[in-house]
Coordinates of C-alpha atoms in Angstrom, one line a residue:
Chain A
X1 CA -53.7 -22.3 18.9
X2 CA -53.5 -20.8 15.4
X3 CA -55.2 -23.8 13.8
X4 CA -58.0 -23.6 16.4
X5 CA -58.4 -19.8 15.8
X6 CA -58.6 -20.4 12.0
X7 CA -61.2 -23.2 12.5
X8 CA -63.1 -20.9 14.9
X9 CA -63.2 -18.1 12.3
X10 CA -64.5 -20.5 9.7
X11 CA -67.2 -21.9 12.1
X12 CA -68.5 -18.5 13.1
X13 CA -68.7 -17.1 9.6
X14 CA -69.8 -20.1 7.4
X15 CA -69.9 -23.1 9.6
X16 CA -72.0 -24.6 12.4
X17 CA -71.6 -21.6 14.8
X18 CA -72.6 -19.0 12.2
X19 CA -76.2 -18.5 13.3
X20 CA -75.4 -18.6 17.0
X21 CA -72.5 -16.2 16.5
X22 CA -74.8 -13.8 14.7
X23 CA -77.3 -13.7 17.5
X24 CA -75.1 -14.1 20.6
X25 CA -71.4 -13.5 19.7
X26 CA -70.3 -12.9 23.3
X27 CA -71.4 -16.4 24.5
X28 CA -69.9 -18.1 21.4
X29 CA -66.6 -16.3 21.9
X30 CA -66.5 -17.0 25.6
X31 CA -67.3 -20.7 25.0
X32 CA -64.2 -21.0 22.7
X33 CA -62.0 -20.2 25.7
X34 CA -59.3 -18.3 23.9
X35 CA -56.9 -16.1 25.9
X36 CA -58.5 -12.8 27.0
X37 CA -56.5 -10.8 24.5
X38 CA -57.7 -13.0 21.7
X39 CA -61.3 -13.0 22.9
X40 CA -61.2 -9.2 23.0
X41 CA -59.8 -9.0 19.4
X42 CA -62.5 -11.3 18.1
X43 CA -65.3 -9.5 20.0
X44 CA -64.1 -6.1 18.7
X45 CA -63.4 -7.3 15.2
X46 CA -59.7 -6.3 15.5
X47 CA -58.5 -7.9 12.3
X48 CA -55.2 -6.2 12.6
X49 CA -54.4 -8.0 15.8
X50 CA -55.6 -11.3 14.3
X51 CA -53.7 -10.8 11.1
X52 CA -50.5 -10.2 13.0
X53 CA -51.2 -13.2 15.1
X54 CA -51.1 -15.2 11.9
X55 CA -54.8 -15.8 11.2
X56 CA -55.5 -17.3 7.7
X57 CA -56.0 -14.3 5.4
X58 CA -59.1 -15.7 3.6
X59 CA -60.8 -16.9 6.8
X60 CA -60.0 -13.5 8.3
X61 CA -61.4 -11.6 5.3
X62 CA -64.7 -13.6 5.6
X63 CA -64.8 -12.9 9.3
X64 CA -64.4 -9.2 8.6
X65 CA -67.3 -9.3 6.1
X66 CA -69.5 -11.1 8.6
X67 CA -69.0 -8.3 11.0
X68 CA -70.1 -5.8 8.4
X69 CA -66.6 -4.5 7.6
X70 CA -66.0 -3.3 4.0
X71 CA -63.2 -4.8 2.0
X72 CA -61.5 -1.3 1.9
X73 CA -61.7 -1.0 5.7
X74 CA -60.4 -4.6 6.2
X75 CA -57.3 -4.0 4.1
X76 CA -56.7 -0.7 5.8
X77 CA -57.0 -2.3 9.2
X78 CA -54.7 -5.2 8.6
X79 CA -52.1 -2.8 7.2
X80 CA -51.8 -0.9 10.4
X81 CA -48.8 -1.6 12.6
Chain B
X1 CA -61.2 -32.9 -25.8
X2 CA -61.7 -29.2 -25.6
X3 CA -60.3 -27.4 -22.6
X4 CA -59.9 -23.9 -21.2
X5 CA -58.5 -22.0 -18.3
X6 CA -59.9 -18.8 -17.0
X7 CA -59.9 -16.3 -14.1
X8 CA -62.8 -16.7 -11.7
X9 CA -62.5 -13.6 -9.6
X10 CA -65.9 -12.5 -8.1
X11 CA -65.2 -8.9 -9.0
X12 CA -66.1 -9.8 -12.6
X13 CA -69.7 -10.1 -11.7
X14 CA -69.7 -8.2 -8.4
X15 CA -68.0 -5.0 -9.5
X16 CA -68.1 -4.9 -13.3
X17 CA -68.3 -1.1 -13.3
X18 CA -65.0 -0.7 -11.4
X19 CA -63.1 -2.0 -14.5
X20 CA -62.1 0.2 -17.4
X21 CA -64.6 -0.2 -20.2
X22 CA -62.2 -1.8 -22.7
X23 CA -61.0 -4.3 -20.0
X24 CA -64.6 -5.2 -19.1
X25 CA -65.5 -5.6 -22.8
X26 CA -62.4 -7.7 -23.5
X27 CA -63.2 -9.9 -20.5
X28 CA -66.8 -10.5 -21.4
X29 CA -65.8 -11.2 -25.0
X30 CA -63.3 -13.8 -23.7
X31 CA -66.0 -15.6 -21.8
X32 CA -68.3 -15.4 -24.9
X33 CA -65.6 -16.9 -27.0
X34 CA -64.9 -19.7 -24.6
X35 CA -68.7 -20.4 -24.4
X36 CA -68.9 -20.5 -28.1
X37 CA -66.0 -23.0 -28.3
X38 CA -67.6 -25.3 -25.8
X39 CA -70.9 -25.1 -27.7
X40 CA -69.2 -25.7 -31.0
X41 CA -67.7 -28.9 -29.5
X42 CA -71.2 -29.8 -28.4
X43 CA -70.1 -30.8 -25.0
X44 CA -72.7 -32.3 -22.6
X45 CA -70.3 -32.7 -19.6
X46 CA -67.8 -30.2 -18.1
X47 CA -65.1 -31.3 -15.7
X48 CA -64.2 -28.2 -13.8
X49 CA -60.9 -28.1 -12.0
X50 CA -61.4 -25.4 -9.5
X51 CA -60.6 -23.8 -6.2
X52 CA -63.0 -23.2 -3.4
X53 CA -63.0 -20.6 -0.7
X54 CA -63.7 -22.3 2.6
X55 CA -67.1 -23.7 1.7
X56 CA -65.9 -27.3 1.8
X57 CA -62.3 -27.2 3.0
X58 CA -61.3 -25.9 6.4
X59 CA -58.3 -26.3 8.6
X60 CA -59.8 -29.4 10.2
X61 CA -60.3 -31.2 6.8
X62 CA -58.4 -30.2 3.6
X63 CA -57.8 -33.0 1.2
X64 CA -55.5 -32.3 -1.8
X65 CA -58.1 -33.2 -4.4
X66 CA -61.8 -33.7 -4.0
X67 CA -64.3 -34.8 -6.6
X68 CA -68.0 -33.8 -6.5
X69 CA -70.0 -37.0 -7.0
X70 CA -73.5 -35.6 -6.5
X71 CA -76.4 -35.7 -8.9
X72 CA -76.6 -32.0 -8.1
X73 CA -74.2 -29.6 -6.5
X74 CA -75.4 -27.1 -4.0
X75 CA -74.2 -23.5 -4.5
X76 CA -72.9 -21.3 -1.7
X77 CA -75.0 -18.1 -1.9
X78 CA -72.9 -15.1 -3.0
X79 CA -75.7 -12.7 -4.0
X80 CA -73.4 -9.8 -3.2
X81 CA -71.4 -10.8 -6.3
X82 CA -74.6 -11.0 -8.4
X83 CA -74.3 -14.8 -8.8
X84 CA -77.1 -17.3 -9.1
X85 CA -77.7 -19.7 -6.2
X86 CA -79.5 -22.5 -8.0
X87 CA -78.1 -26.0 -7.7
X88 CA -75.9 -27.2 -10.6
X89 CA -76.5 -30.5 -12.3
X90 CA -73.9 -33.2 -11.8
X91 CA -73.2 -36.6 -13.2
X92 CA -72.8 -39.0 -10.2
X93 CA -72.1 -42.1 -12.3
X94 CA -69.3 -40.6 -14.3
X95 CA -67.8 -38.8 -11.2
X96 CA -67.7 -42.0 -9.3
X97 CA -66.2 -43.8 -12.2
X98 CA -63.5 -41.2 -12.4
X99 CA -62.9 -41.4 -8.7
X100 CA -62.5 -45.2 -8.9
X101 CA -60.2 -44.7 -11.9
X102 CA -58.0 -42.4 -9.9
X103 CA -57.8 -44.9 -7.0
X104 CA -56.7 -47.6 -9.5
X105 CA -54.1 -45.2 -10.9
X106 CA -52.5 -44.5 -7.6
X107 CA -54.4 -41.3 -6.5
X108 CA -56.8 -41.2 -3.7
X109 CA -58.9 -38.0 -4.1
X110 CA -61.6 -37.3 -1.6
X111 CA -65.1 -37.6 -2.9
X112 CA -68.3 -35.9 -1.8
X113 CA -71.9 -36.2 -2.8
X114 CA -72.5 -32.7 -1.4
X115 CA -69.6 -30.7 -2.7
X116 CA -70.6 -27.1 -2.5
X117 CA -69.7 -24.7 -5.4
X118 CA -68.8 -21.1 -4.9
X119 CA -67.7 -18.3 -7.1
X120 CA -64.6 -20.3 -8.1
X121 CA -66.9 -22.4 -10.3
X122 CA -70.1 -20.3 -10.6
X123 CA -68.5 -17.1 -12.0
X124 CA -67.2 -18.8 -15.2
X125 CA -70.3 -21.0 -15.6
X126 CA -72.5 -18.0 -15.2
X127 CA -70.5 -15.8 -17.6
X128 CA -70.4 -18.5 -20.2
X129 CA -74.1 -19.3 -19.7
X130 CA -73.2 -23.0 -19.5
X131 CA -74.9 -24.1 -16.3
X132 CA -78.1 -25.2 -17.9
X133 CA -76.4 -26.8 -20.9
X134 CA -74.1 -29.3 -19.3
X135 CA -73.5 -31.7 -16.4
X136 CA -70.7 -30.5 -14.2
X137 CA -68.1 -32.6 -12.4
X138 CA -66.2 -30.3 -10.0
X139 CA -62.7 -31.3 -8.9
X140 CA -61.5 -29.1 -6.1
X141 CA -57.7 -28.7 -5.7
X142 CA -56.6 -27.5 -2.3
X143 CA -54.9 -24.2 -2.9
X144 CA -55.7 -22.5 0.5
X145 CA -54.7 -24.7 3.5
X146 CA -51.1 -25.7 3.4
X147 CA -49.5 -28.2 2.9
X148 CA -50.8 -28.1 -0.7
X149 CA -50.3 -30.8 -3.3
X150 CA -47.1 -30.1 -5.2
X151 CA -47.3 -28.6 -8.7
X152 CA -45.7 -31.8 -10.0
X153 CA -48.3 -33.9 -8.3
X154 CA -51.0 -31.7 -9.9
X155 CA -49.5 -32.3 -13.3
X156 CA -49.5 -36.1 -12.7
X157 CA -53.1 -35.8 -11.5
X158 CA -53.9 -33.9 -14.7
X159 CA -52.3 -36.5 -17.0
X160 CA -54.3 -39.2 -15.2
X161 CA -57.4 -37.2 -15.5
X162 CA -56.9 -36.9 -19.3
X163 CA -56.5 -40.6 -19.7
X164 CA -59.5 -41.5 -17.5
X165 CA -61.7 -39.1 -19.4
X166 CA -60.7 -40.8 -22.6
X167 CA -61.1 -44.3 -21.2
X168 CA -64.3 -43.8 -19.2
X169 CA -66.2 -41.0 -20.9
X170 CA -68.2 -43.4 -23.1
X171 CA -70.7 -41.5 -25.3
X172 CA -70.4 -38.3 -23.3
X173 CA -68.9 -35.3 -25.0
X174 CA -66.6 -33.9 -22.3
X175 CA -64.9 -30.5 -21.9
X176 CA -62.4 -29.5 -19.3
X177 CA -62.1 -26.2 -17.5
X178 CA -59.6 -24.8 -15.1
X179 CA -60.6 -21.8 -13.0
X180 CA -58.4 -19.5 -11.0
X181 CA -56.1 -16.5 -11.2
X182 CA -52.4 -16.2 -11.9
X183 CA -50.6 -14.0 -9.4
X184 CA -53.0 -12.4 -6.9
X185 CA -53.6 -12.0 -3.2
X186 CA -56.6 -12.5 -1.0
X187 CA -56.9 -11.1 2.5
X188 CA -53.3 -9.8 2.7
X189 CA -51.9 -6.3 2.3
X190 CA -50.6 -7.0 -1.2
X191 CA -54.2 -7.4 -2.6
X192 CA -53.7 -4.7 -5.2
X193 CA -50.5 -6.2 -6.6
X194 CA -49.8 -8.7 -9.3
X195 CA -46.5 -10.1 -10.5
X196 CA -46.6 -9.4 -14.2
X197 CA -43.2 -11.0 -14.9
X198 CA -44.3 -14.3 -13.3
X199 CA -47.7 -14.2 -15.0
X200 CA -46.0 -13.6 -18.4
X201 CA -43.6 -16.4 -17.8
X202 CA -46.3 -18.9 -16.7
X203 CA -48.4 -18.0 -19.8
X204 CA -45.4 -18.3 -22.2
X205 CA -44.5 -21.7 -20.7
X206 CA -48.1 -23.0 -21.0
X207 CA -48.4 -21.6 -24.6
X208 CA -45.2 -23.5 -25.4
X209 CA -46.7 -26.7 -23.9
X210 CA -44.0 -26.7 -21.2
X211 CA -46.1 -27.7 -18.2
X212 CA -43.0 -29.2 -16.4
X213 CA -41.3 -25.8 -16.4
X214 CA -44.3 -24.3 -14.5
X215 CA -44.1 -27.1 -12.0
X216 CA -40.7 -26.0 -11.0
X217 CA -41.9 -22.9 -9.4
X218 CA -41.3 -23.1 -5.6
X219 CA -44.3 -22.6 -3.3
X220 CA -42.3 -19.8 -1.6
X221 CA -42.2 -18.0 -5.0
X222 CA -45.9 -18.4 -5.3
X223 CA -46.4 -17.1 -1.8
X224 CA -44.2 -14.1 -2.7
X225 CA -46.5 -13.4 -5.7
X226 CA -49.6 -13.6 -3.5
X227 CA -51.4 -16.3 -1.7
X228 CA -54.0 -16.7 -4.4
X229 CA -51.3 -17.6 -6.9
X230 CA -51.5 -21.1 -5.7
X231 CA -54.6 -21.4 -7.9
X232 CA -52.3 -22.1 -10.8
X233 CA -52.5 -25.7 -9.7
X234 CA -55.9 -25.8 -11.5
X235 CA -54.3 -24.5 -14.7
X236 CA -51.5 -27.1 -14.4
X237 CA -54.0 -30.0 -14.0
X238 CA -55.8 -29.0 -17.2
X239 CA -52.7 -28.2 -19.1
X240 CA -51.3 -31.6 -18.3
X241 CA -54.5 -33.3 -19.1
X242 CA -54.5 -31.6 -22.5
X243 CA -50.9 -32.5 -23.5
X244 CA -49.4 -32.7 -26.0
X245 CA -51.8 -30.0 -27.4
X246 CA -50.8 -26.3 -26.8
X247 CA -53.3 -23.6 -26.0
X248 CA -54.1 -20.4 -27.6
X249 CA -54.6 -17.1 -25.9
X250 CA -58.2 -15.9 -25.6
X251 CA -57.7 -13.0 -23.1
X252 CA -54.5 -11.4 -21.8
X253 CA -54.9 -8.3 -19.7
X254 CA -51.8 -8.1 -17.5
X255 CA -53.5 -5.7 -15.1
X256 CA -57.1 -4.5 -15.1
X257 CA -57.3 -1.2 -13.3
X258 CA -60.2 -1.1 -10.9
X259 CA -60.3 -4.8 -10.5
X260 CA -56.6 -4.6 -9.7
X261 CA -55.8 -8.0 -11.1
X262 CA -54.8 -9.7 -14.3
X263 CA -57.4 -11.3 -16.6
X264 CA -56.1 -14.4 -18.4
X265 CA -57.8 -17.0 -20.4
X266 CA -56.4 -19.9 -22.5
X267 CA -58.1 -22.4 -24.8
X268 CA -57.0 -25.8 -25.9
X269 CA -59.0 -26.4 -29.0
X270 CA -60.7 -29.6 -29.8
X271 CA -59.0 -31.8 -32.4

């Protein structure tokens, strides 16, 4: 599932799903059919959860930026236990 | 053939004011000196061995090497880093000839007529003010989605690149450029760290012309120094292509406060 998560993060930030994700993120996330916990983390921009799950750091950083998170906040969030 | 290697961090253009003034001045002076060297060599073509940041590669498709064979190369917009977004002129005929040459030599790089350039290429082109002056042939080395090409394989690729440029360049005046950082991290908690000892050892090895020594670094050691450190593949390609010449140091800032990274630049002068 990790590869699929990483590809999904790419698609929603700079790939074919980017514009749809920007306008209707809930539907795009639901359509991806990740487990509930993962869907919740993506929906809430919980980069700490996604980082600990093993998401690709660069894809995750770009996901954070796409959600409006600053670099400083991103690094703070992934460092939380 | 003139060649250089330089950092490409987007902070250079995005956050220049975060650096200490002497570091900013030394960095910009380094880019100016590299630009001057390329101009003095009167190059009309620049082969850029570079990394990209998920604008072409992705988990579902990540070739080890990819050559941009377009007449023009689209640019991924990164206005937040104060970078231009205009297409960059390519040289499709020479890029395709290089690609065919690689296949004949036992390498099978991917090739793309729509390879997208990002800050990995645009930062140095912009700071050297070279984009208008030359045709660019980008060669992307996968440094982000493992498994990655081994450092030794990158050196072999570079030696082949050097031979192909000599054989196929014709009347073109060609320069080589590697872009990328030494030790650094992207998107991980160690983002503000560099491994100064590793950086110093890599630079000393390259300055001594000992590319093979650098190729003996294990991927695990690069990982420990930071995931971005895998970009030294680009430096290895250009160093190997430039052998037996040895480079000179243009810029060596082990750690630039504010940017929180090293700033390193080497030049292999034209003979």
